[in-house]
mmCIF file of C-alpha atoms in Angstrom:
data_model
loop_
_atom_site.group_PDB
_atom_site.id
_atom_site.type_symbol
_atom_site.label_atom_id
_atom_site.label_comp_id
_atom_site.label_asym_id
_atom_site.label_seq_id
_atom_site.Cartn_x
_atom_site.Cartn_y
_atom_site.Cartn_z
ATOM 1 C CA MET A 1 -14.425 -37.577 7.060
ATOM 2 C CA PRO A 2 -16.951 -37.651 4.179
ATOM 3 C CA SER A 3 -15.596 -38.517 0.751
ATOM 4 C CA GLY A 4 -14.278 -35.482 -1.115
ATOM 5 C CA SER A 5 -14.210 -33.288 1.982
ATOM 6 C CA VAL A 6 -11.367 -30.802 2.405
ATOM 7 C CA ILE A 7 -10.050 -29.398 5.678
ATOM 8 C CA VAL A 8 -9.319 -25.666 5.439
ATOM 9 C CA ALA A 9 -7.704 -23.190 7.802
ATOM 10 C CA VAL A 10 -7.959 -19.421 8.104
ATOM 11 C CA CYS A 11 -4.872 -17.776 9.598
ATOM 12 C CA GLN A 12 -5.388 -14.349 11.139
ATOM 13 C CA PHE A 13 -2.180 -12.360 11.589
ATOM 14 C CA SER A 14 -0.731 -8.856 11.244
ATOM 15 C CA PRO A 15 1.594 -8.487 8.254
ATOM 16 C CA VAL A 16 4.246 -5.811 8.782
ATOM 17 C CA ALA A 17 6.607 -3.667 6.731
ATOM 18 C CA ASP A 18 9.232 -6.427 6.708
ATOM 19 C CA ARG A 19 8.941 -9.068 3.978
ATOM 20 C CA SER A 20 11.305 -11.499 5.686
ATOM 21 C CA ALA A 21 9.412 -11.305 8.979
ATOM 22 C CA ASN A 22 6.120 -11.908 7.171
ATOM 23 C CA ARG A 23 7.477 -15.010 5.434
ATOM 24 C CA GLU A 24 8.739 -16.332 8.763
ATOM 25 C CA ARG A 25 5.385 -15.762 10.452
ATOM 26 C CA ILE A 26 3.531 -17.389 7.549
ATOM 27 C CA GLY A 27 5.789 -20.434 7.843
ATOM 28 C CA ALA A 28 4.788 -20.893 11.482
ATOM 29 C CA LEU A 29 1.095 -20.403 10.728
ATOM 30 C CA VAL A 30 1.079 -22.858 7.828
ATOM 31 C CA ALA A 31 2.886 -25.433 9.955
ATOM 32 C CA GLY A 32 0.309 -24.980 12.715
ATOM 33 C CA ALA A 33 -2.594 -25.278 10.291
ATOM 34 C CA ALA A 34 -1.136 -28.360 8.596
ATOM 35 C CA ALA A 35 -0.603 -30.004 11.974
ATOM 36 C CA ARG A 36 -4.367 -29.745 12.433
ATOM 37 C CA GLY A 37 -4.999 -31.430 9.093
ATOM 38 C CA ALA A 38 -5.513 -28.423 6.800
ATOM 39 C CA ARG A 39 -5.201 -29.083 3.060
ATOM 40 C CA VAL A 40 -5.969 -25.462 2.134
ATOM 41 C CA VAL A 41 -4.526 -22.616 4.218
ATOM 42 C CA VAL A 42 -5.845 -19.065 3.731
ATOM 43 C CA LEU A 43 -3.896 -15.982 4.845
ATOM 44 C CA PRO A 44 -4.921 -12.293 4.755
ATOM 45 C CA GLU A 45 -4.661 -9.605 2.120
ATOM 46 C CA TYR A 46 -1.225 -7.900 1.973
ATOM 47 C CA SER A 47 0.445 -10.936 3.561
ATOM 48 C CA SER A 48 3.716 -10.268 1.742
ATOM 49 C CA TYR A 49 4.057 -6.650 2.893
ATOM 50 C CA PHE A 50 1.883 -4.118 4.717
ATOM 51 C CA VAL A 51 2.374 -0.557 5.886
ATOM 52 C CA ASP A 52 -0.254 1.699 7.472
ATOM 53 C CA PRO A 53 -0.791 4.298 6.146
ATOM 54 C CA PHE A 54 0.307 3.423 2.636
ATOM 55 C CA ASP A 55 3.433 5.141 1.345
ATOM 56 C CA GLU A 56 6.110 4.756 -1.328
ATOM 57 C CA THR A 57 7.555 1.678 0.379
ATOM 58 C CA LEU A 58 4.552 -0.297 -0.872
ATOM 59 C CA ALA A 59 5.803 -0.153 -4.467
ATOM 60 C CA ALA A 60 9.422 -0.503 -3.361
ATOM 61 C CA ASN A 61 8.568 -3.826 -1.704
ATOM 62 C CA ALA A 62 6.329 -5.178 -4.462
ATOM 63 C CA GLU A 63 7.329 -8.496 -6.026
ATOM 64 C CA ASP A 64 6.782 -10.317 -9.291
ATOM 65 C CA LEU A 65 4.571 -13.395 -9.334
ATOM 66 C CA ASP A 66 7.659 -15.596 -9.394
ATOM 67 C CA GLY A 67 9.429 -13.676 -6.623
ATOM 68 C CA GLU A 68 10.623 -14.575 -3.132
ATOM 69 C CA PHE A 69 7.161 -14.612 -1.620
ATOM 70 C CA THR A 70 5.549 -17.127 -3.958
ATOM 71 C CA GLY A 71 8.742 -19.148 -3.925
ATOM 72 C CA GLU A 72 8.498 -19.476 -0.161
ATOM 73 C CA LEU A 73 4.792 -20.340 -0.398
ATOM 74 C CA ARG A 74 5.668 -23.091 -2.871
ATOM 75 C CA ARG A 75 8.298 -24.526 -0.494
ATOM 76 C CA LEU A 76 5.838 -24.447 2.406
ATOM 77 C CA ALA A 77 3.139 -26.060 0.254
ATOM 78 C CA ALA A 78 5.518 -28.889 -0.667
ATOM 79 C CA ARG A 79 6.630 -29.373 2.936
ATOM 80 C CA HIS A 80 3.080 -29.543 4.295
ATOM 81 C CA ASP A 81 1.208 -31.015 1.288
ATOM 82 C CA ALA A 82 -1.146 -28.046 1.172
ATOM 83 C CA VAL A 83 -2.504 -25.309 -1.060
ATOM 84 C CA ILE A 84 -1.686 -21.866 0.352
ATOM 85 C CA VAL A 85 -3.712 -18.756 -0.503
ATOM 86 C CA ALA A 86 -2.262 -15.363 0.434
ATOM 87 C CA GLY A 87 -2.288 -11.689 -0.464
ATOM 88 C CA LEU A 88 0.673 -10.512 -2.546
ATOM 89 C CA VAL A 89 1.830 -6.951 -3.165
ATOM 90 C CA GLU A 90 2.569 -7.461 -6.870
ATOM 91 C CA ARG A 91 4.812 -5.203 -8.919
ATOM 92 C CA ALA A 92 3.035 -2.969 -11.474
ATOM 93 C CA ASP A 93 3.989 -0.028 -13.682
ATOM 94 C CA GLU A 94 4.556 3.634 -12.817
ATOM 95 C CA GLY A 95 5.151 3.227 -9.090
ATOM 96 C CA ARG A 96 1.869 1.486 -8.345
ATOM 97 C CA ILE A 97 1.175 -2.101 -7.316
ATOM 98 C CA ARG A 98 -1.417 -4.780 -7.950
ATOM 99 C CA ASN A 99 -3.316 -6.081 -4.947
ATOM 100 C CA ALA A 100 -3.069 -9.759 -5.840
ATOM 101 C CA VAL A 101 -4.111 -13.030 -4.265
ATOM 102 C CA VAL A 102 -2.171 -16.148 -5.206
ATOM 103 C CA ALA A 103 -3.072 -19.803 -4.664
ATOM 104 C CA VAL A 104 0.080 -21.938 -4.611
ATOM 105 C CA ASP A 105 0.852 -25.634 -4.245
ATOM 106 C CA ALA A 106 4.070 -27.617 -4.572
ATOM 107 C CA THR A 107 3.940 -27.378 -8.376
ATOM 108 C CA GLY A 108 3.583 -23.599 -8.504
ATOM 109 C CA ILE A 109 0.828 -21.004 -8.838
ATOM 110 C CA LEU A 110 -2.654 -22.481 -9.326
ATOM 111 C CA ALA A 111 -4.606 -19.217 -9.619
ATOM 112 C CA VAL A 112 -4.051 -15.456 -9.424
ATOM 113 C CA TYR A 113 -6.689 -12.860 -8.613
ATOM 114 C CA ARG A 114 -6.203 -9.099 -8.700
ATOM 115 C CA LYS A 115 -8.547 -6.950 -6.648
ATOM 116 C CA GLN A 116 -11.266 -5.461 -8.847
ATOM 117 C CA HIS A 117 -12.912 -2.982 -6.466
ATOM 118 C CA LEU A 118 -10.417 -0.654 -4.828
ATOM 119 C CA TYR A 119 -11.108 0.711 -1.364
ATOM 120 C CA ASP A 120 -11.938 4.347 -2.098
ATOM 121 C CA ALA A 121 -14.380 4.585 0.791
ATOM 122 C CA PHE A 122 -14.598 5.524 4.474
ATOM 123 C CA GLY A 123 -11.890 8.139 3.939
ATOM 124 C CA GLN A 124 -9.441 5.757 2.234
ATOM 125 C CA THR A 125 -8.035 6.086 -1.320
ATOM 126 C CA GLU A 126 -6.553 2.730 -2.292
ATOM 127 C CA SER A 127 -6.619 3.693 -5.982
ATOM 128 C CA ARG A 128 -3.850 6.233 -5.365
ATOM 129 C CA TRP A 129 -1.450 3.339 -4.879
ATOM 130 C CA ILE A 130 -3.015 0.371 -6.646
ATOM 131 C CA GLU A 131 -3.843 -0.608 -10.197
ATOM 132 C CA PRO A 132 -7.274 -2.323 -10.376
ATOM 133 C CA GLY A 133 -7.629 -5.852 -11.658
ATOM 134 C CA ARG A 134 -9.483 -6.832 -14.792
ATOM 135 C CA VAL A 135 -13.243 -6.920 -14.254
ATOM 136 C CA GLY A 136 -15.203 -10.087 -14.905
ATOM 137 C CA GLY A 137 -12.554 -12.769 -14.682
ATOM 138 C CA ALA A 138 -12.930 -15.784 -12.384
ATOM 139 C CA ALA A 139 -9.814 -17.145 -10.670
ATOM 140 C CA THR A 140 -10.470 -20.695 -9.463
ATOM 141 C CA PHE A 141 -8.616 -23.844 -8.458
ATOM 142 C CA VAL A 142 -9.735 -27.357 -7.538
ATOM 143 C CA VAL A 143 -8.896 -29.496 -4.514
ATOM 144 C CA ASP A 144 -10.489 -32.951 -4.575
ATOM 145 C CA ALA A 145 -14.226 -32.484 -5.207
ATOM 146 C CA LEU A 146 -14.370 -28.760 -4.412
ATOM 147 C CA THR A 147 -13.775 -25.725 -6.625
ATOM 148 C CA PHE A 148 -12.391 -22.675 -4.831
ATOM 149 C CA GLY A 149 -12.845 -19.110 -6.173
ATOM 150 C CA LEU A 150 -10.754 -16.080 -5.195
ATOM 151 C CA MET A 151 -11.842 -12.544 -4.332
ATOM 152 C CA THR A 152 -10.479 -9.845 -2.001
ATOM 153 C CA CYS A 153 -11.688 -7.682 0.887
ATOM 154 C CA TYR A 154 -13.723 -4.728 -0.512
ATOM 155 C CA ASP A 155 -14.962 -6.989 -3.347
ATOM 156 C CA LEU A 156 -17.130 -8.555 -0.630
ATOM 157 C CA ARG A 157 -19.470 -5.543 -0.849
ATOM 158 C CA PHE A 158 -20.201 -6.306 -4.512
ATOM 159 C CA PRO A 159 -22.281 -9.500 -4.821
ATOM 160 C CA GLU A 160 -21.641 -9.785 -8.547
ATOM 161 C CA VAL A 161 -18.028 -10.806 -7.822
ATOM 162 C CA ALA A 162 -19.201 -13.823 -5.855
ATOM 163 C CA ARG A 163 -21.853 -14.517 -8.500
ATOM 164 C CA THR A 164 -19.188 -14.561 -11.216
ATOM 165 C CA LEU A 165 -17.186 -17.103 -9.232
ATOM 166 C CA VAL A 166 -20.186 -19.345 -8.613
ATOM 167 C CA ASP A 167 -21.108 -19.149 -12.299
ATOM 168 C CA ALA A 168 -17.577 -20.430 -12.981
ATOM 169 C CA GLY A 169 -18.254 -23.440 -10.753
ATOM 170 C CA ALA A 170 -17.041 -22.292 -7.336
ATOM 171 C CA ASP A 171 -18.270 -24.207 -4.281
ATOM 172 C CA VAL A 172 -16.074 -22.149 -1.938
ATOM 173 C CA LEU A 173 -15.444 -18.375 -1.914
ATOM 174 C CA VAL A 174 -11.973 -17.555 -0.557
ATOM 175 C CA ILE A 175 -11.565 -13.990 0.726
ATOM 176 C CA PRO A 176 -8.237 -12.682 2.039
ATOM 177 C CA ALA A 177 -8.911 -9.275 3.577
ATOM 178 C CA GLU A 178 -7.652 -6.272 5.471
ATOM 179 C CA TRP A 179 -11.087 -5.096 6.634
ATOM 180 C CA VAL A 180 -10.279 -1.692 8.102
ATOM 181 C CA ARG A 181 -11.836 -0.910 11.472
ATOM 182 C CA GLY A 182 -14.501 1.778 11.774
ATOM 183 C CA PRO A 183 -18.089 2.388 12.924
ATOM 184 C CA LEU A 184 -20.146 -0.788 12.401
ATOM 185 C CA LYS A 185 -17.384 -2.349 10.291
ATOM 186 C CA GLU A 186 -17.387 -5.591 12.329
ATOM 187 C CA HIS A 187 -21.129 -5.840 11.690
ATOM 188 C CA HIS A 188 -20.677 -5.196 7.971
ATOM 189 C CA TRP A 189 -17.955 -7.858 7.756
ATOM 190 C CA THR A 190 -19.854 -10.653 9.473
ATOM 191 C CA THR A 191 -23.144 -9.781 7.757
ATOM 192 C CA LEU A 192 -21.614 -9.721 4.286
ATOM 193 C CA LEU A 193 -19.741 -12.986 4.793
ATOM 194 C CA ALA A 194 -23.030 -14.663 5.689
ATOM 195 C CA ALA A 195 -24.884 -12.959 2.831
ATOM 196 C CA ARG A 196 -22.374 -14.075 0.186
ATOM 197 C CA ALA A 197 -22.591 -17.648 1.517
ATOM 198 C CA ILE A 198 -26.401 -17.700 1.573
ATOM 199 C CA GLU A 199 -27.000 -16.119 -1.823
ATOM 200 C CA SER A 200 -24.275 -18.231 -3.455
ATOM 201 C CA THR A 201 -25.134 -21.443 -1.569
ATOM 202 C CA ALA A 202 -21.373 -21.806 -1.124
ATOM 203 C CA TYR A 203 -18.847 -21.984 1.671
ATOM 204 C CA VAL A 204 -17.007 -18.750 2.496
ATOM 205 C CA VAL A 205 -13.455 -18.891 3.851
ATOM 206 C CA ALA A 206 -12.258 -15.429 4.923
ATOM 207 C CA ALA A 207 -8.977 -14.371 6.568
ATOM 208 C CA ASP A 208 -8.615 -10.862 7.989
ATOM 209 C CA HIS A 209 -6.005 -8.833 9.878
ATOM 210 C CA PRO A 210 -6.557 -8.703 13.653
ATOM 211 C CA VAL A 211 -7.190 -5.501 15.599
ATOM 212 C CA PRO A 212 -6.165 -2.723 15.825
ATOM 213 C CA VAL A 213 -5.926 -2.288 12.032
ATOM 214 C CA GLY A 214 -8.438 -4.932 10.921
ATOM 215 C CA VAL A 215 -11.596 -6.127 12.624
ATOM 216 C CA GLY A 216 -10.470 -9.733 13.017
ATOM 217 C CA HIS A 217 -13.245 -12.334 13.018
ATOM 218 C CA SER A 218 -11.740 -14.486 10.292
ATOM 219 C CA ALA A 219 -14.231 -17.256 9.643
ATOM 220 C CA VAL A 220 -15.390 -20.290 7.741
ATOM 221 C CA VAL A 221 -19.086 -19.933 6.895
ATOM 222 C CA ASP A 222 -21.227 -22.793 5.575
ATOM 223 C CA PRO A 223 -23.628 -22.552 2.581
ATOM 224 C CA GLN A 224 -26.496 -21.581 4.882
ATOM 225 C CA GLY A 225 -24.607 -18.677 6.404
ATOM 226 C CA VAL A 226 -23.610 -20.364 9.662
ATOM 227 C CA VAL A 227 -20.103 -19.754 11.056
ATOM 228 C CA VAL A 228 -18.580 -23.200 11.593
ATOM 229 C CA ALA A 229 -15.131 -21.993 12.681
ATOM 230 C CA GLY A 230 -13.645 -18.624 13.479
ATOM 231 C CA VAL A 231 -11.051 -16.479 15.204
ATOM 232 C CA GLY A 232 -11.753 -13.572 17.546
ATOM 233 C CA THR A 233 -9.948 -10.231 17.365
ATOM 234 C CA GLY A 234 -6.367 -11.426 17.963
ATOM 235 C CA GLU A 235 -4.013 -13.579 15.946
ATOM 236 C CA GLY A 236 -4.950 -17.230 15.526
ATOM 237 C CA ILE A 237 -5.945 -20.168 13.356
ATOM 238 C CA ALA A 238 -9.404 -21.654 12.791
ATOM 239 C CA VAL A 239 -9.928 -24.995 11.049
ATOM 240 C CA ALA A 240 -13.046 -26.494 9.481
ATOM 241 C CA GLU A 241 -14.081 -29.326 7.191
ATOM 242 C CA LEU A 242 -15.766 -28.452 3.893
ATOM 243 C CA ASP A 243 -18.129 -31.147 2.619
ATOM 244 C CA PRO A 244 -19.179 -31.056 -1.059
ATOM 245 C CA ALA A 245 -22.299 -33.030 -0.136
ATOM 246 C CA ALA A 246 -23.385 -30.135 2.094
ATOM 247 C CA VAL A 247 -23.167 -27.759 -0.874
ATOM 248 C CA ALA A 248 -25.208 -30.163 -3.007
ATOM 249 C CA ARG A 249 -27.897 -30.560 -0.316
ATOM 250 C CA VAL A 250 -28.326 -26.810 0.149
ATOM 251 C CA ARG A 251 -28.489 -26.216 -3.604
ATOM 252 C CA GLU A 252 -31.105 -28.938 -3.956
ATOM 253 C CA VAL A 253 -33.494 -27.501 -1.379
ATOM 254 C CA ASN A 254 -32.714 -23.843 -2.184
ATOM 255 C CA PRO A 255 -31.978 -23.713 -5.933
ATOM 256 C CA VAL A 256 -31.400 -19.956 -6.118
ATOM 257 C CA LEU A 257 -28.655 -20.331 -8.714
ATOM 258 C CA ARG A 258 -30.905 -22.328 -11.036
ATOM 259 C CA LEU A 259 -33.914 -20.064 -10.498
ATOM 260 C CA ARG A 260 -32.005 -16.823 -10.991
ATOM 261 C CA ARG A 261 -33.350 -14.640 -13.826
ATOM 262 C CA TYR A 262 -30.578 -12.061 -14.057
ATOM 263 C CA ARG A 263 -27.173 -12.322 -15.687
ATOM 264 C CA VAL A 264 -24.015 -10.652 -14.413
ATOM 265 C CA SER A 265 -22.153 -8.543 -16.961
ATOM 266 C CA PRO A 266 -19.173 -6.220 -16.343
ATOM 267 C CA ARG A 267 -19.455 -2.538 -17.215
#
């Protein structure tokens, strides 16, 4: 394996309205990913708790950052010598939640991201239940020679989120998602994953829910937009090696970040 490379895994599964069951399923997935050499394991959005359609149980099952869910992730990270990234239903004020993503290792939480763009589209109203995250921040963590940046699901449709992460040094965009099914949604998902990789000259590591709620197709995409590992529409694990030298080579021959003439600024 090239020096500085990191093996990552995307774990595609269906979180349910049972926090204990979700933690148990995550334990099995992380063990399976680690057995295949993964140092970074990425799980979907809403991994701690999910109900469809949303209702009051979402807030009732929200947790603090130092709650049971992140505690279990920390134990799993220590057991398998890995960084685990997963979607957390985080407690907020006035009966709402924060749609958070946490990156955890054996020492604790490395980074926290809260979804900036809420899914008020295609007939959905996520903002009814969720408090949006602060715009413009970059949540990153480092493993060996690679910097990983966090974003979530619907944020994928807004290229400035990825641009903000790359400006903060990200070589890898990590995207837990619950990409709701609908007309052409599979096409949108795969196209946007490739687009964010190409325009950012970065790896993309994206974990979705399987069908029937999500579209599946969790994937690892290289800096030229090529899928190097992926899952179909059911539950499963895909593993790939991320090479920092590959990022450097692509950025040398296609220096879009250096040649860019526009700045990103939050409104």
